[in-house]
C-alpha positions as a Python dict, from the first residue, in 0.01 Angstrom:
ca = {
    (1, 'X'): (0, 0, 0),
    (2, 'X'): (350, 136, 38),
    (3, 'X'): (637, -70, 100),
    (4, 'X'): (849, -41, 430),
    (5, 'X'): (1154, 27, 201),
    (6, 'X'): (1012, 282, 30),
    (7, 'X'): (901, 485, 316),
    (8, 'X'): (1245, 495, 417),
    (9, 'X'): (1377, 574, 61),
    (10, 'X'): (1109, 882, 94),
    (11, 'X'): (1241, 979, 468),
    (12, 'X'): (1592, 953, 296),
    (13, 'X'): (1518, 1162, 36),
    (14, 'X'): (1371, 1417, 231),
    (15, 'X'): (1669, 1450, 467),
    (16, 'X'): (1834, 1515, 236),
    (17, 'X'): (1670, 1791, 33),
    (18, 'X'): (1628, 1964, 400),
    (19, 'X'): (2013, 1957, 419),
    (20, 'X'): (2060, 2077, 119),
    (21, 'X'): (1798, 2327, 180),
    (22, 'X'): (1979, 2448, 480),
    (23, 'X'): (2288, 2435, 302),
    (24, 'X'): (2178, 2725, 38),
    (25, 'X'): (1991, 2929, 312),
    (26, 'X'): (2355, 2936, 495),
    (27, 'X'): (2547, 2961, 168),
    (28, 'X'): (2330, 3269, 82),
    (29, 'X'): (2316, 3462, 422),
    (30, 'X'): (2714, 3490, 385),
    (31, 'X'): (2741, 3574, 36),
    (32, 'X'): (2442, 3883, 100),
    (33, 'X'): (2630, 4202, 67),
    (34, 'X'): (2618, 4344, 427),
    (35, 'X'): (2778, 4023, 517),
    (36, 'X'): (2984, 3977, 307),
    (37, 'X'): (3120, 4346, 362),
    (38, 'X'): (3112, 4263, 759),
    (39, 'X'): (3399, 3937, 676),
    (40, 'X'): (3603, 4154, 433),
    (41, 'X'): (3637, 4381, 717),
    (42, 'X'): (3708, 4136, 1020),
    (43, 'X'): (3932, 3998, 762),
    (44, 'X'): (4126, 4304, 710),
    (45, 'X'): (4149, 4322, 1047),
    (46, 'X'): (4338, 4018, 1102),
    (47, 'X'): (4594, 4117, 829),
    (48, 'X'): (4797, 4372, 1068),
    (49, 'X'): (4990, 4614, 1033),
    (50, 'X'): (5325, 4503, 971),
    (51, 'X'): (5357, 4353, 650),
    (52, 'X'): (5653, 4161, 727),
    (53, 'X'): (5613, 3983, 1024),
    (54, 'X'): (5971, 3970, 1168),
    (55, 'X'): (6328, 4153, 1211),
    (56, 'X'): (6590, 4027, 1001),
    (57, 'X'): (6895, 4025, 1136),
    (58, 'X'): (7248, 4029, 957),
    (59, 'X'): (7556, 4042, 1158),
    (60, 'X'): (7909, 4095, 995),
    (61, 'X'): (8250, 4268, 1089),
    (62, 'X'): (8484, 4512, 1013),
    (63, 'X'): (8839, 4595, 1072),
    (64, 'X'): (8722, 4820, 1351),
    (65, 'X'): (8367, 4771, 1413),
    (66, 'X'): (8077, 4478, 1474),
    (67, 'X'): (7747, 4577, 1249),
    (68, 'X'): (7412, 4470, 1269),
    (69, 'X'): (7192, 4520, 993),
    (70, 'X'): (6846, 4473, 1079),
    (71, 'X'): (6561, 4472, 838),
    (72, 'X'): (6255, 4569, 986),
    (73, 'X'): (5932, 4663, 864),
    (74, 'X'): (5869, 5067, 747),
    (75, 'X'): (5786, 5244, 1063),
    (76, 'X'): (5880, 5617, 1198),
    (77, 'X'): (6149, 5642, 1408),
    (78, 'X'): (5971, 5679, 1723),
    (79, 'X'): (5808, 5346, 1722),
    (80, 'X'): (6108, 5142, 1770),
    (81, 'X'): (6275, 5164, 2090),
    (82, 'X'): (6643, 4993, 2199),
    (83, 'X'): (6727, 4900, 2478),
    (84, 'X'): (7109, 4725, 2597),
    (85, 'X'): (7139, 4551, 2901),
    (86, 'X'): (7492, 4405, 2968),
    (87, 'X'): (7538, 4192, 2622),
    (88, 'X'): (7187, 4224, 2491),
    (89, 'X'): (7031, 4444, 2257),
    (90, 'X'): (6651, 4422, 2275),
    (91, 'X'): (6495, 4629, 1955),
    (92, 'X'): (6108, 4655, 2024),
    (93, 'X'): (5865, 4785, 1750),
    (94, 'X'): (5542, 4891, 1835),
    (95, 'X'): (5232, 5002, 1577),
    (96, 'X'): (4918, 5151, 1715),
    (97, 'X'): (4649, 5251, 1459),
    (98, 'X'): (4313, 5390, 1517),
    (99, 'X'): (4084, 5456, 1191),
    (100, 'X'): (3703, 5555, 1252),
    (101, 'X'): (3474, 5618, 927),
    (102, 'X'): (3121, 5703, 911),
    (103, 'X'): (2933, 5649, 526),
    (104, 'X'): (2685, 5888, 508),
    (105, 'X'): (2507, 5690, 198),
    (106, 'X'): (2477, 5365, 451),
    (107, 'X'): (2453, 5539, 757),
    (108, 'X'): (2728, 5328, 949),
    (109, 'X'): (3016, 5389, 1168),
    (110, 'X'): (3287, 5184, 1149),
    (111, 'X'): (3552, 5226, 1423),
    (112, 'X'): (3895, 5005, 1522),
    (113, 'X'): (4200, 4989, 1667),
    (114, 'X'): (4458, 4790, 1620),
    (115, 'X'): (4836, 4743, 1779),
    (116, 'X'): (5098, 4557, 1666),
    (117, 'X'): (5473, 4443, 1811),
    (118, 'X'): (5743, 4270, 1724),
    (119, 'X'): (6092, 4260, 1934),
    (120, 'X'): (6394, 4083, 1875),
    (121, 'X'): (6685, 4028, 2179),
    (122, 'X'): (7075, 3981, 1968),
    (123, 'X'): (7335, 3841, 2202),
    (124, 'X'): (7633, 4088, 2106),
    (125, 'X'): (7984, 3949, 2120),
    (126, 'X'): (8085, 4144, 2446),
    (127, 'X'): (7970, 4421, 2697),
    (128, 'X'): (7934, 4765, 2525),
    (129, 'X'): (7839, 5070, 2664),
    (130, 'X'): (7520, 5258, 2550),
    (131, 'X'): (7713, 5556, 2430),
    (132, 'X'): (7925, 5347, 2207),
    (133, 'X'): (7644, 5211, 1991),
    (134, 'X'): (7589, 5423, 1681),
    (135, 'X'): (7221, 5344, 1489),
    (136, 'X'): (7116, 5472, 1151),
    (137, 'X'): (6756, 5421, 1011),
    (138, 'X'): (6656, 5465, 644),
    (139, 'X'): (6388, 5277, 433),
    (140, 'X'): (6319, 4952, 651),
    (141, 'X'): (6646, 4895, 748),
    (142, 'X'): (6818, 4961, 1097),
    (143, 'X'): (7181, 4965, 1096),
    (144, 'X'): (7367, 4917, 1473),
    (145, 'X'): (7752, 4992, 1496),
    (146, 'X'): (7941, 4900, 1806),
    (147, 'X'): (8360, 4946, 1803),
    (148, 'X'): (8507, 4608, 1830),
    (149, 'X'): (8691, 4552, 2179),
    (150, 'X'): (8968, 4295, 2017),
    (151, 'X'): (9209, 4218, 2327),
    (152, 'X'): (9545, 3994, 2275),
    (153, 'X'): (9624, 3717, 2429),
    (154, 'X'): (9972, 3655, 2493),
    (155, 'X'): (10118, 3310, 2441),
    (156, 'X'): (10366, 3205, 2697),
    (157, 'X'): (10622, 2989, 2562),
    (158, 'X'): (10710, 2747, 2829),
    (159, 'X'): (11038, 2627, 2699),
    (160, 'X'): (11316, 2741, 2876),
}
């Protein structure tokens, strides 16, 4: 005759292996190739498009000029877009990208879209007009020139 202990021991026991039995079943279905292949891909997915996730932004001056030297991630020209409203500079960049396969050998089709932003608003130093902005673009980095609007202030000298 068993024991009331040891019948719970048993049930114990057997909990237990089912766990771990449903444990390996899991740990198996996501390590099987076609899903495996599916997570890699949702993965990649998730990575974007930008590699660098944000615009850099280094201001300095000159005798005659206010620069801002953005660094931005490598895009074409006619993704970003600037746009000045009274003393802000808004720089939007915007990457769409579309990629469909189909592997003949598996007989799949693998289709997705992604699209990407980033923006930045810079407070400049005073109101500019669009045509005095000057912008250069080469290699990741987005140079801005504006002519510096330095007015003098005349001290009165109140001794008389």
């Amino acid at each position: 005759m068993r024991k009331k202990n040891d019948l719970t021991n048993n049930n114990k026991q057997d909990y237990q292996n089912e766990q771990l039995d449903f444990f390996q079943i899991v740990d198996h279905f996501f390590r099987s190739e076609p899903i495996r292949q599916f997570m890699n891909e949702f993965d990649s997915m998730f990575e974007g498009s930008f590699p660098q996730k944000s615009i850099h932004v280094n201001t300095f001056e000159t005798d005659q000029t206010c620069v801002i030297d953005m660094q931005i991630p490598p895009v074409k020209k006619e993704q970003i877009k600037l746009e000045l409203m009274d003393q802000y500079l808004t720089i939007s960049i915007t990457n769409r990208e579309e990629i469909k396969e189909y592997n003949e050998n598996s007989s799949t089709f693998r289709s997705y879209s992604s699209l990407d932003s980033l923006s930045k608003t810079i407070v400049l130093p005073y109101k500019v007009e669009e045509h005095e902005i000057k912008t250069k673009y080469k290699n990741g980095s987005l140079l801005v020139t504006i002519p510096k609007k330095s007015t003098q202030i005349l001290l009165e000298d109140d001794s008389i």
